[in-house]
Short mmCIF file of C-alpha atoms in Angstrom, two decimals:
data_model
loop_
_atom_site.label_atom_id
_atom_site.label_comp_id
_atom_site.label_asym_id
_atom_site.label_seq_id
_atom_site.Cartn_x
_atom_site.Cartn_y
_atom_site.Cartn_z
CA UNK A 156 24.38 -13.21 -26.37
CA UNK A 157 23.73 -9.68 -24.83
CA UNK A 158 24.34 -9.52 -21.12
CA UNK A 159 23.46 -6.50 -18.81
CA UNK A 160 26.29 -4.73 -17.18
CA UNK A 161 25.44 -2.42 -14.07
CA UNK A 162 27.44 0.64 -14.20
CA UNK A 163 28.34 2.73 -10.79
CA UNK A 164 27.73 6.40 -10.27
CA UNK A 165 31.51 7.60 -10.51
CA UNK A 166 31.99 5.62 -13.82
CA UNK A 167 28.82 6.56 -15.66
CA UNK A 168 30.11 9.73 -17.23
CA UNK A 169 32.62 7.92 -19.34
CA UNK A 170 29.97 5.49 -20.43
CA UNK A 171 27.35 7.89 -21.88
CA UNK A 172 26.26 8.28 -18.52
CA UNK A 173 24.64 5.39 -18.80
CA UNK A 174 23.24 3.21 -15.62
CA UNK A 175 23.21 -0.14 -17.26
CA UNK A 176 24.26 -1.61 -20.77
CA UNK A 177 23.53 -4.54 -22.97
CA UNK A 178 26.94 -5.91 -24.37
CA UNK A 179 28.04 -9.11 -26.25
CA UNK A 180 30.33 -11.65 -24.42
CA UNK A 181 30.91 -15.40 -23.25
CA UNK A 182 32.94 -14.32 -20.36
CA UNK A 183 33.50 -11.45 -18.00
CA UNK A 184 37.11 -10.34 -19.88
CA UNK A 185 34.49 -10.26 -23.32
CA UNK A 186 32.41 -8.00 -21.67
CA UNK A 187 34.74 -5.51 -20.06
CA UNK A 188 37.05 -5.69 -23.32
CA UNK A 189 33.76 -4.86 -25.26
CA UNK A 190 32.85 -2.21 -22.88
CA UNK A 191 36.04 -0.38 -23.31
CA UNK A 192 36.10 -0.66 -26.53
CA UNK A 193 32.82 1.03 -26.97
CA UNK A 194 33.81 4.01 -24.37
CA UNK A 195 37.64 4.37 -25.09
CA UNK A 196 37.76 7.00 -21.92
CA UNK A 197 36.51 4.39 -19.55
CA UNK A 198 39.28 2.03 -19.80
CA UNK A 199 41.86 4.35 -17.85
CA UNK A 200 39.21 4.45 -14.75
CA UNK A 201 38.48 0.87 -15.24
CA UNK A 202 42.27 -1.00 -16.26
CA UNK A 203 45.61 -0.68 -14.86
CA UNK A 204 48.39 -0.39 -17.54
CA UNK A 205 49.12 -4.38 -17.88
CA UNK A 206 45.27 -4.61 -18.67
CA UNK A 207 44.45 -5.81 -15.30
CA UNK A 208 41.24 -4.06 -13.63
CA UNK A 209 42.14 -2.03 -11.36
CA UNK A 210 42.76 -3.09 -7.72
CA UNK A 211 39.90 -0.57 -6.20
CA UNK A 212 37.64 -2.00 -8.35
CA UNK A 213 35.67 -5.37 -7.78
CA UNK A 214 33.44 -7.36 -10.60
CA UNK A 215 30.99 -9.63 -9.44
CA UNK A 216 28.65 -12.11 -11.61
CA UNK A 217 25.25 -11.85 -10.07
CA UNK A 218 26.34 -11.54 -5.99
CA UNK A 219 29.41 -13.71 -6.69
CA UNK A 220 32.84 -11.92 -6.89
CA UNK A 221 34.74 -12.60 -9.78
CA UNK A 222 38.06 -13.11 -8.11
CA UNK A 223 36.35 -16.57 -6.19
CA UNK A 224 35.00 -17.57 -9.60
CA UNK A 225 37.37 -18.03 -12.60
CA UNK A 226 38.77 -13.76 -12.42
CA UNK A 227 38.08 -12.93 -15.97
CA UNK A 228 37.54 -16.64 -17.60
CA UNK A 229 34.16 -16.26 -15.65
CA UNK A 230 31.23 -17.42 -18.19
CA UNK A 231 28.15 -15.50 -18.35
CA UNK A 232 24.65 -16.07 -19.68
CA UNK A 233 22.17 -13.53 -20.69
CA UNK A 234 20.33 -14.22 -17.49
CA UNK A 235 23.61 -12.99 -15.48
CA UNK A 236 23.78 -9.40 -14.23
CA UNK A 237 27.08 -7.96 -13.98
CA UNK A 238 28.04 -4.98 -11.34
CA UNK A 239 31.21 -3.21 -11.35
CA UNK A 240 31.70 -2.41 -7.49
CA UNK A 241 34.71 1.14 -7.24
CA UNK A 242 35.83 1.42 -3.78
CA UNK A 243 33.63 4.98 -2.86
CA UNK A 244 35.19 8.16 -0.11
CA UNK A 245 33.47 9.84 1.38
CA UNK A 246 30.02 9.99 3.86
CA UNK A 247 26.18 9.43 3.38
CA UNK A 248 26.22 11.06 0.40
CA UNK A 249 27.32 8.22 -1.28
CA UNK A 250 25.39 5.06 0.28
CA UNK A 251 27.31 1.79 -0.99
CA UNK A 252 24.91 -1.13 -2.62
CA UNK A 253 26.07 -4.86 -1.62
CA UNK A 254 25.81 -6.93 -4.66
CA UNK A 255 22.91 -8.37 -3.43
CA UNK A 256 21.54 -5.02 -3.11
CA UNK A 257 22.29 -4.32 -6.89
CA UNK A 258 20.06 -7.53 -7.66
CA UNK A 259 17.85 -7.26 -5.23
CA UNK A 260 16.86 -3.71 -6.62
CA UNK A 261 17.67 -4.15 -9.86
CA UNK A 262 14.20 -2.96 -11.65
CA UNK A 263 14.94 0.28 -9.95
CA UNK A 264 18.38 0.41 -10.51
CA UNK A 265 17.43 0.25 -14.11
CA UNK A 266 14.58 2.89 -14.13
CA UNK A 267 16.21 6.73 -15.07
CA UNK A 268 13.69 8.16 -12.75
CA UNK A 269 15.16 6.37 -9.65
CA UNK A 270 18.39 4.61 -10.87
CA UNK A 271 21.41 4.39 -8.26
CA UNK A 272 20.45 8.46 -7.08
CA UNK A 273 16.90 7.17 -6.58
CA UNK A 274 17.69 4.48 -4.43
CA UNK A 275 20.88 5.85 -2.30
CA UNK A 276 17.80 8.08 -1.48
CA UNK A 277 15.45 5.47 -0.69
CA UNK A 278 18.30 4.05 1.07
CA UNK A 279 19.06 6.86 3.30
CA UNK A 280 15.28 7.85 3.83
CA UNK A 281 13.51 7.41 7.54
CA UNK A 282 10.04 6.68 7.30
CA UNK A 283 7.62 6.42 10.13
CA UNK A 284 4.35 4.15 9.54
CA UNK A 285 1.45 4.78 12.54
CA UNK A 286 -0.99 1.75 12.34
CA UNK A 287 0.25 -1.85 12.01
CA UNK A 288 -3.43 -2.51 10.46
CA UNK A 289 -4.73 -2.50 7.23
CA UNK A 290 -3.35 0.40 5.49
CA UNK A 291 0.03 0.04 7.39
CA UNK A 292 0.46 -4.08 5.76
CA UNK A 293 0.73 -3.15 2.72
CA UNK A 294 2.28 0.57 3.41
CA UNK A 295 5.02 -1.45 4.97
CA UNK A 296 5.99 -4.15 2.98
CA UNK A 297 6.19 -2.21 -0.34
CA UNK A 298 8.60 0.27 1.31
CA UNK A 299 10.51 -2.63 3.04
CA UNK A 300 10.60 -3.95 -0.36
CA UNK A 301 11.72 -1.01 -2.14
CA UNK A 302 14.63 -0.33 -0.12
CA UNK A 303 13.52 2.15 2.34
CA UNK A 304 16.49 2.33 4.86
CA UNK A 305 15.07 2.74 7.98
CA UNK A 306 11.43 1.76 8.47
CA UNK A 307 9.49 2.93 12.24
CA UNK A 308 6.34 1.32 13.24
CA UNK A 309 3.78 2.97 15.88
CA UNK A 310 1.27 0.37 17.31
CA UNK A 311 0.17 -0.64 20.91
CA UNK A 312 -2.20 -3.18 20.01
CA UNK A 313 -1.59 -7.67 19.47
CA UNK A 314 -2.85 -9.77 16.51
CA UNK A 315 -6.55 -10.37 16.75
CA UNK A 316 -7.75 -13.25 14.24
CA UNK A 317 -10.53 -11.06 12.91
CA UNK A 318 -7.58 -8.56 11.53
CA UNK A 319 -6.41 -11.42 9.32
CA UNK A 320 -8.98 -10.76 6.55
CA UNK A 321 -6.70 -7.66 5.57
CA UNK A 322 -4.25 -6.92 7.61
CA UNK A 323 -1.76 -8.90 5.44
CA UNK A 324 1.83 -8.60 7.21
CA UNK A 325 0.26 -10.72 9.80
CA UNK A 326 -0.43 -14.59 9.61
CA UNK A 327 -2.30 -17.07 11.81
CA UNK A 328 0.75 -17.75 13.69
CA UNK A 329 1.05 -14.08 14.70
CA UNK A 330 -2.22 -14.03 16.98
CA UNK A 331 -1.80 -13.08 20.42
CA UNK A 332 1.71 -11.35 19.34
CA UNK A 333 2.32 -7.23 19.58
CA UNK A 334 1.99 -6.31 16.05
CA UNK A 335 4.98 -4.35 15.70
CA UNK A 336 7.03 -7.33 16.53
CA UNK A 337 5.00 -9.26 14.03
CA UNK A 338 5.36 -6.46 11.52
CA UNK A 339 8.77 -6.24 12.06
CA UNK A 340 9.41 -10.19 11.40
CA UNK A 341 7.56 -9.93 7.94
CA UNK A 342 9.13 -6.77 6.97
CA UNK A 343 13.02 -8.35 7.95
CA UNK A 344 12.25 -11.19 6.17
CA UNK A 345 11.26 -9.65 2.66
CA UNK A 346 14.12 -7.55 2.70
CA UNK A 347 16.76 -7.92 5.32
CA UNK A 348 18.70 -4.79 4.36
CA UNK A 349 16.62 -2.43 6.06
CA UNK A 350 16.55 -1.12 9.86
CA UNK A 351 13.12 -1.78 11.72
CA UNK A 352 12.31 0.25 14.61
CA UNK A 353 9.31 -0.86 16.70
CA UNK A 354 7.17 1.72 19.18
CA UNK A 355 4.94 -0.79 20.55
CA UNK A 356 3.68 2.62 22.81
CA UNK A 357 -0.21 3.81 22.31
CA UNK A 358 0.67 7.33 20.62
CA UNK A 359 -0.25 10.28 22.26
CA UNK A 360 0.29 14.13 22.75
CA UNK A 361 3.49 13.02 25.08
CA UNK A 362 5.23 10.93 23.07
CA UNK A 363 4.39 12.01 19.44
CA UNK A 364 7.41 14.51 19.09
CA UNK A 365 9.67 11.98 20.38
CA UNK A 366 8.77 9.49 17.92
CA UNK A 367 8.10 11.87 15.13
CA UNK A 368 11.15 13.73 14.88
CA UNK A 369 13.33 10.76 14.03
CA UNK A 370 11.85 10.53 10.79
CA UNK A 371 11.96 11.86 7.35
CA UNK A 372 8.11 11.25 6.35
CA UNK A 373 4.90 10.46 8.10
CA UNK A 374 2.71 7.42 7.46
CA UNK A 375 -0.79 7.94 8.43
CA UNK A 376 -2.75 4.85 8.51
CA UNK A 377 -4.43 5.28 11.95
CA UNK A 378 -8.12 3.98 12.28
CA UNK A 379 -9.47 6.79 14.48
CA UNK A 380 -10.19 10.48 14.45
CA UNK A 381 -8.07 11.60 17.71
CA UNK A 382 -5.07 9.76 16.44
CA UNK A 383 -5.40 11.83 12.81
CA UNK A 384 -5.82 14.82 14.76
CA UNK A 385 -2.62 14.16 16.87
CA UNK A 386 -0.81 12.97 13.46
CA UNK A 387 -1.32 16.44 11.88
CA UNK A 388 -0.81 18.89 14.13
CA UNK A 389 2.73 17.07 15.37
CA UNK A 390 3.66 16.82 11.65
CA UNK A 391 3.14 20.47 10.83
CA UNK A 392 4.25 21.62 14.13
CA UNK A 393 7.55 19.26 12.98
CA UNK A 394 7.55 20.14 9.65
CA UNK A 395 6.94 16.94 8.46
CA UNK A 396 5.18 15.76 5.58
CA UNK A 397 2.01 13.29 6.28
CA UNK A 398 0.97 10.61 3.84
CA UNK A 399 -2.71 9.97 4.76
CA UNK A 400 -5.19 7.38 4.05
CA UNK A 401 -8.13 6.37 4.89
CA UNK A 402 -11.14 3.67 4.13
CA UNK A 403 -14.49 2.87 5.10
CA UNK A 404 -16.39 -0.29 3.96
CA UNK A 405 -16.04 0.13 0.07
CA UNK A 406 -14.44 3.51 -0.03
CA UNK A 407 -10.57 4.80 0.34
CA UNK A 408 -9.35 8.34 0.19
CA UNK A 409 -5.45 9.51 0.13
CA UNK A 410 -3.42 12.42 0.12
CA UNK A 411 -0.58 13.95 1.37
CA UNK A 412 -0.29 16.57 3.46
CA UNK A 413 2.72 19.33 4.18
CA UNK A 414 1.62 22.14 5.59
CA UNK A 415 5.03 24.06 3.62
CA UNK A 416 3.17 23.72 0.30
CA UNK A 417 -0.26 23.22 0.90
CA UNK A 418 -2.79 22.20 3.45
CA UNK A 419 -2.94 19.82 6.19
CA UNK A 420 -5.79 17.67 7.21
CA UNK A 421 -7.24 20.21 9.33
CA UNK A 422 -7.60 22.70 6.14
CA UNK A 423 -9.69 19.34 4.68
CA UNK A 424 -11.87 18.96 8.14
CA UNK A 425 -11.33 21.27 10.43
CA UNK A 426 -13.43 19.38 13.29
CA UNK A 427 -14.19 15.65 13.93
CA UNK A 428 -17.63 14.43 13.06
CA UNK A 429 -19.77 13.82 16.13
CA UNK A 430 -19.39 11.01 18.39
CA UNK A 431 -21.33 7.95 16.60
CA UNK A 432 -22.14 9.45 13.80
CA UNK A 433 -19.43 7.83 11.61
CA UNK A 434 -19.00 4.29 12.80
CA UNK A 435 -15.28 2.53 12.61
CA UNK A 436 -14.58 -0.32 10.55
CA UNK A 437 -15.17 -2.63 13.65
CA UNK A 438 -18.74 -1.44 13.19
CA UNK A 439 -19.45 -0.84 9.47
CA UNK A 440 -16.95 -3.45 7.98
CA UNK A 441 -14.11 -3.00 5.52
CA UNK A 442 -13.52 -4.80 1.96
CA UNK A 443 -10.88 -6.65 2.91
CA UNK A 444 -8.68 -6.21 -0.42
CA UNK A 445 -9.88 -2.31 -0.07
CA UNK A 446 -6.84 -1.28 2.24
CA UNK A 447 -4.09 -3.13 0.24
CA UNK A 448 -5.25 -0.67 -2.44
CA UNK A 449 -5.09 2.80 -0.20
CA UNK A 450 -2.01 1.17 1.55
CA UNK A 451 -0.16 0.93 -1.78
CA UNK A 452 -0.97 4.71 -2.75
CA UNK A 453 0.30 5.58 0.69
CA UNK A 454 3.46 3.72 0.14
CA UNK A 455 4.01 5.14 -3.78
CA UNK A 456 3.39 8.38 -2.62
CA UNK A 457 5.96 8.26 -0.01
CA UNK A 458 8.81 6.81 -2.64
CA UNK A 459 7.85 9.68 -5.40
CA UNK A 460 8.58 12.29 -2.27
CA UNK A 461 11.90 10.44 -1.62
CA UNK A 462 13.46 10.45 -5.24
CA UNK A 463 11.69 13.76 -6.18
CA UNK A 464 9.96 12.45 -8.85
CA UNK A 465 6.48 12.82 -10.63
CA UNK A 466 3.59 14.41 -8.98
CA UNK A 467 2.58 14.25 -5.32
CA UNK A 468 -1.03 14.70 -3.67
CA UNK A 469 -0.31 17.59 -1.60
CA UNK A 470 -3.77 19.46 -2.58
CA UNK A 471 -5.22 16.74 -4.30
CA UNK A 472 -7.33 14.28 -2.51
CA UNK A 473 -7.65 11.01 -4.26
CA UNK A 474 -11.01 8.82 -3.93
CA UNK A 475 -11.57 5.37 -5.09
CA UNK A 476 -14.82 3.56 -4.97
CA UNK A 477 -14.10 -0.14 -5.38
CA UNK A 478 -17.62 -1.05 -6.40
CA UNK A 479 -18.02 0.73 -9.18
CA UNK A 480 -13.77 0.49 -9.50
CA UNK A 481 -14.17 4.27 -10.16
CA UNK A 482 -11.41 6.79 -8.83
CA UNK A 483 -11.86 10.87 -8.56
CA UNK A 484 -9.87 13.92 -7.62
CA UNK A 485 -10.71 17.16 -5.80
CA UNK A 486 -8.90 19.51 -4.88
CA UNK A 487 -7.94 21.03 -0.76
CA UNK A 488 -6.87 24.39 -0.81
CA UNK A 489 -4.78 25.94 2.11
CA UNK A 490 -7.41 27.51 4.97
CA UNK A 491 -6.07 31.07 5.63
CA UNK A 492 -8.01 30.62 8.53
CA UNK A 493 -6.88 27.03 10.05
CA UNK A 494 -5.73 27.54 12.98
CA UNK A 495 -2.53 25.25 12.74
CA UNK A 496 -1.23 26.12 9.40
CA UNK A 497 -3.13 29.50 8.17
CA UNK A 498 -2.06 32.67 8.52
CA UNK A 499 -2.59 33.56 12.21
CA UNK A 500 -2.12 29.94 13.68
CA UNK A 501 -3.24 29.58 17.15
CA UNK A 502 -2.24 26.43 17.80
CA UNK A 503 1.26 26.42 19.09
CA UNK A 504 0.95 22.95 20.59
CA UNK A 505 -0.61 19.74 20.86
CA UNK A 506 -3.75 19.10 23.10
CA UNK A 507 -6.04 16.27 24.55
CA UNK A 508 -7.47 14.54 21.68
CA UNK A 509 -9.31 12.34 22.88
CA UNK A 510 -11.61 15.39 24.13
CA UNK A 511 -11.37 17.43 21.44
CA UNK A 512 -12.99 14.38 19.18
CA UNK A 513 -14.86 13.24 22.34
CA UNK A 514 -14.72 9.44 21.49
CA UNK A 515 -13.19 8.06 24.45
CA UNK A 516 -15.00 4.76 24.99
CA UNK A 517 -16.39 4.05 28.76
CA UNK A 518 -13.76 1.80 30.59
CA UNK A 519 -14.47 -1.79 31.15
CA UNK A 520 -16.03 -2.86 34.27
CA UNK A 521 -17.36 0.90 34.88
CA UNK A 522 -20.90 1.69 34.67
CA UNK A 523 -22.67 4.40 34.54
CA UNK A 524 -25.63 3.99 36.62
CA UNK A 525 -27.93 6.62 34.30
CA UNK A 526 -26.88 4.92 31.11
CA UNK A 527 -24.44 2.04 31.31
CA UNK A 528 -25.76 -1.37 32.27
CA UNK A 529 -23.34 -4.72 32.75
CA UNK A 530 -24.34 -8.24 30.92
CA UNK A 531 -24.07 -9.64 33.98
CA UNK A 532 -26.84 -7.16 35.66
CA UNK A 533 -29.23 -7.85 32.34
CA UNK A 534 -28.98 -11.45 32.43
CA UNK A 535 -29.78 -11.49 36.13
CA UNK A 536 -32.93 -9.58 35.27
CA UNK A 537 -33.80 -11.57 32.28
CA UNK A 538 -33.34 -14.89 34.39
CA UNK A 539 -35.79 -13.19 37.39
CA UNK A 540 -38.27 -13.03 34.66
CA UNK A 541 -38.01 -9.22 34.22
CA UNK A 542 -39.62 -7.94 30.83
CA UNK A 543 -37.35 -6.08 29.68
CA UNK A 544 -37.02 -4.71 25.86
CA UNK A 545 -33.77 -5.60 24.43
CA UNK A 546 -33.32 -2.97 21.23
CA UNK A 547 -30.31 -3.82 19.17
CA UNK A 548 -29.35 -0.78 17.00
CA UNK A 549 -26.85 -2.75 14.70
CA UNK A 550 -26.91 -3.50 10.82
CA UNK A 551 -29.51 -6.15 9.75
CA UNK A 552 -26.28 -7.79 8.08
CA UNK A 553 -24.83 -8.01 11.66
CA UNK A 554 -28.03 -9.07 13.43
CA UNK A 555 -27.46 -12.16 10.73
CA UNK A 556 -23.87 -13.10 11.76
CA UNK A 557 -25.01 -13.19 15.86
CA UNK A 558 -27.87 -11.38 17.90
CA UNK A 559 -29.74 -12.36 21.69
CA UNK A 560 -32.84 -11.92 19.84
CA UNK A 561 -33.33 -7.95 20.30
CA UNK A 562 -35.74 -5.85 18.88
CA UNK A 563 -33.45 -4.72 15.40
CA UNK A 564 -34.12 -1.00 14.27
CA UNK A 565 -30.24 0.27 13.08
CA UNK A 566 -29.32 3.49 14.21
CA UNK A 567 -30.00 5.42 11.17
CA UNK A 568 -33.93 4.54 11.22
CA UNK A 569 -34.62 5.24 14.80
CA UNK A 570 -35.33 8.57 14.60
CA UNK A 571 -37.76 7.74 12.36
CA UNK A 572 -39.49 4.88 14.00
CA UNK A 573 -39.36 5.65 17.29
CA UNK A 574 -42.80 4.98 17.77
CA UNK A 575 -42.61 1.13 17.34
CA UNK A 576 -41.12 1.01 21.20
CA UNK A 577 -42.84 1.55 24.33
CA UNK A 578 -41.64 4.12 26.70
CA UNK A 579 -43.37 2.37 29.63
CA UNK A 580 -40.96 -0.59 29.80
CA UNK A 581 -36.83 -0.24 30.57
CA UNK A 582 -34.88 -0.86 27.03
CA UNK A 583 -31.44 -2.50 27.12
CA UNK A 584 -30.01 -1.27 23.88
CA UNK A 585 -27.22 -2.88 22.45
CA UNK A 586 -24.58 -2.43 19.32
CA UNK A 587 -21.48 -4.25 18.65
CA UNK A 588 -19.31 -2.58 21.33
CA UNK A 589 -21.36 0.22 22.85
CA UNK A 590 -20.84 3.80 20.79
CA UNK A 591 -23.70 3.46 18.45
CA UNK A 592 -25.92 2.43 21.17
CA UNK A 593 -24.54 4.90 23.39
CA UNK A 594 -26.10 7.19 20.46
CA UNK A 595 -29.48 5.47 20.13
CA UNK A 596 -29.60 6.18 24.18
CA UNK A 597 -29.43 9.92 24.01
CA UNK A 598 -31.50 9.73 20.86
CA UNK A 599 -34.46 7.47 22.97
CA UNK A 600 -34.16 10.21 25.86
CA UNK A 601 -34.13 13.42 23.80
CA UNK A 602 -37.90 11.90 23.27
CA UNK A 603 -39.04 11.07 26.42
CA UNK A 604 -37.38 7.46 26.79
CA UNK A 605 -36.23 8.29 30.48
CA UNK A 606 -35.87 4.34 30.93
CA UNK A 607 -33.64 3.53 28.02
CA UNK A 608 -29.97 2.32 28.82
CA UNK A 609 -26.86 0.82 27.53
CA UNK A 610 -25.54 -2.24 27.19
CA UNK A 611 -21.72 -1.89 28.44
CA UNK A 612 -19.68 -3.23 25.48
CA UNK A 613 -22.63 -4.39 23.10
CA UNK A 614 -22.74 -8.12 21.91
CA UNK A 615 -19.33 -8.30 21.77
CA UNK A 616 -18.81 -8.29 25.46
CA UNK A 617 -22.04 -10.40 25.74
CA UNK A 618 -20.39 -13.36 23.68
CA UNK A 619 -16.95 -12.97 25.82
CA UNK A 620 -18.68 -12.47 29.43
CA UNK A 621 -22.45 -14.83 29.05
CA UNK A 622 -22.68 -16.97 25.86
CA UNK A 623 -19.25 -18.07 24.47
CA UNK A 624 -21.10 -20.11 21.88
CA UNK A 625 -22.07 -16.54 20.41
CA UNK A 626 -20.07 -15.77 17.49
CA UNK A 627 -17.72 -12.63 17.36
CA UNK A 628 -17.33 -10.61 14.81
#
């Protein structure tokens, strides 16, 4: 019965350069008498004179050493995998596989495009995933599983039980728990041969070089525009290449960026979209199946930069609709004129994001007394038998799942309905957390609604701060 024998790097060019072989043989001494009969040159590198192998060199039966089995009487089946472990000089160059390494990645192992060169790579690589979330699950188990060597995760933020619907390296015992902690249990336990390192730090223009420049390759799978902003420019300014990725509701996009043969994400937008005007997957939703597929581009394109093979994204952005299940390419061209990476750069450093995306959300328990008004205040005024107007500027979808029985227009149609409110009373208008109804407000006063203000934190903070029976979302 044919049984596959794992060859190592040093002995491959006596074997046909061959990786791994299919021989005939009951026992290990069948196989390695077969083998050197079938490559003559290998048996000097392999036997000593009295027919012995060599004392440098160890045979093990799946992750079993031979010499604690039965030596060369060992039996094998044609499920067994043997490896042929040579003692190995010298430094990195040459990163040694346990034999439960050899199994463990033994579809790669197998594979001439990665083989053992692919995955000493692999092996040696640093990779640095920003976002424990959605598109940094699934980012981070595949390389954990693949054999990445060392494996950093940026995230500041705990296990909420509303990430559970796809943030899949979490479970229901992780709530409450930092995530990179969590992350970092999952990812040990599916493969405990590779090196976790945990930033459980917000990242920002002070720490990003710190963290950066440890690794090899940059994981983007943020969930907000100053954090993207701060991802690129520290990358190029680093020379490091970014593996983005992004989603929104039904809709992914991916790419990679390095800024030494193409663009960088600045070239693709080279200014955030307005404040409100795109709302975050708290707001619009996510598919929850939708970031296990971007995450799993982000994590394939990362191993195809590692062992140098096939074709990478840089100047290609990849979009995938998972409604229709249909995916299309364009293509980013280099911006002579970006300021980071074109051809007169004039940015030498990195800045305040939040303000140059102007999305920092108020602070809790602040209010602004033009705009911002507490639950607390409304409820008191609602209970006194004030008529006030509450205008909730949410999806109708949303206004389904939990609502305090507001007026619903959703932010897209107010311009164009305007006229359904009444200027002469006060309207409270509320979203899920408070930036799309921090919109609706400037919208309302732009045309004369002098009286219209914000609900501080939305619904949201309404269910956590006045009715607990509301559901959150």
């Amino acid at each position: 019965m044919p049984v596959r024998i794992l060859l190592p790097t040093p002995l491959r060019p006596f074997a046909g350069n061959s990786e791994s072989l299919l021989l005939e043989g009951r026992t290990v001494a069948d196989l390695l008498a077969a083998l050197t009969e079938e490559y003559p040159h290998l048996r000097h590198h392999l036997m000593s004179e009295d027919g012995q192998v060599r004392s440098f060199i160890n045979v093990y039966v799946n992750d079993e050493d031979i010499r604690f089995l039965e030596q060369g009487r060992t039996r094998v089946g044609e499920n067994d995998v043997v490896s042929i472990i040579p003692s190995i000089a010298g430094g990195v160059d040459h990163v040694g596989f346990s034999p439960e390494e050899s199994l463990r990645y033994h579809r790669h192992l197998i594979m001439p495009e990665i083989g053992v060169d692919g995955q000493q790579k692999l092996k040696r690589a640093r990779v640095l995933i920003i976002g424990a979330g959605g598109l940094g699950s699934p980012a981070g188990l595949y390389l954990a599983a693949a054999g990445v060597g060392t494996i950093g995760i940026v995230d500041f933020d705990v296990v909420d039980v509303t990430n559970l619907q796809r943030q899949i390296i979490h479970s229901t015992r992780d709530v409450g728990r930092s995530k990179v902690e969590s992350a970092k249990d999952q990812l040990a336990d599916i493969n405990p041969h590779v090196q976790i390192e945990t930033h459980d730090v917000r990242l920002t223009s002070a720490n990003a070089f710190n963290i950066l420049r440890e690794y090899d390759i940059i994981v983007d799978s943020t969930d907000n525009f100053p954090t993207r902003y701060l991802v690129n420019d520290a990358s190029v300014l680093l020379g490091k290449t970014n593996v983005y990725g992004s989603i929104f509701r039904f809709e992914g996009q991916a790419t990679v960026f390095d800024a030494t043969r193409g663009p960088c994400y600045r070239c693709l937008y080279p200014s955030p979209p307005p404040p409100g005007l795109v709302p975050s997957c708290a707001e619009a939703g996510v598919l929850g199946v939708l970031p296990g597929i971007l995450g799993s581009v982000q994590a394939l394109e990362a191993i195809k930069l590692i062992v140098g093979k096939g074709e990478s994204l840089i100047g290609r952005l990849w979009l995938f609709d998972a409604l229709s299940l249909r995916i299309r390419e364009m293509k980013i061209r280099k911006d002579p004129n970006c300021p980071l990476c074109g051809d007169r750069p004039t940015i030498s450093g990195l800045i305040d994001y939040e303000e140059f995306c102007s999305t920092s959300p108020p602070v809790a328990g602040t209010v602004d007394a033009q705009s911002d008004v507490t639950p607390e205040e409304v409820k008191r005024r609602m209970d006194s038998g004030e008529r006030l107007f509450v205008l909730d500027v949410r999806e109708p979808h949303e206004y389904a799942i939990a609502n305090i029985g507001g007026y619903l227009i959703p932010l897209g149609e107010l311009p164009g309905r305007i006229k359904e409110l009444d200027s002469s009373r006060e309207i409270i208008v509320h979203c899920q957390h408070g930036m799309r109804s921090a919109k609706a407000v400037e919208i309302l006063r732009k045309n004369g609604f002098a009286n219209a203000r914000n609900l501080a934190g939305g619904i949201d903070a309404w269910a956590q701060r006045i009715d607990r029976s509301l559901r959150r979302y």
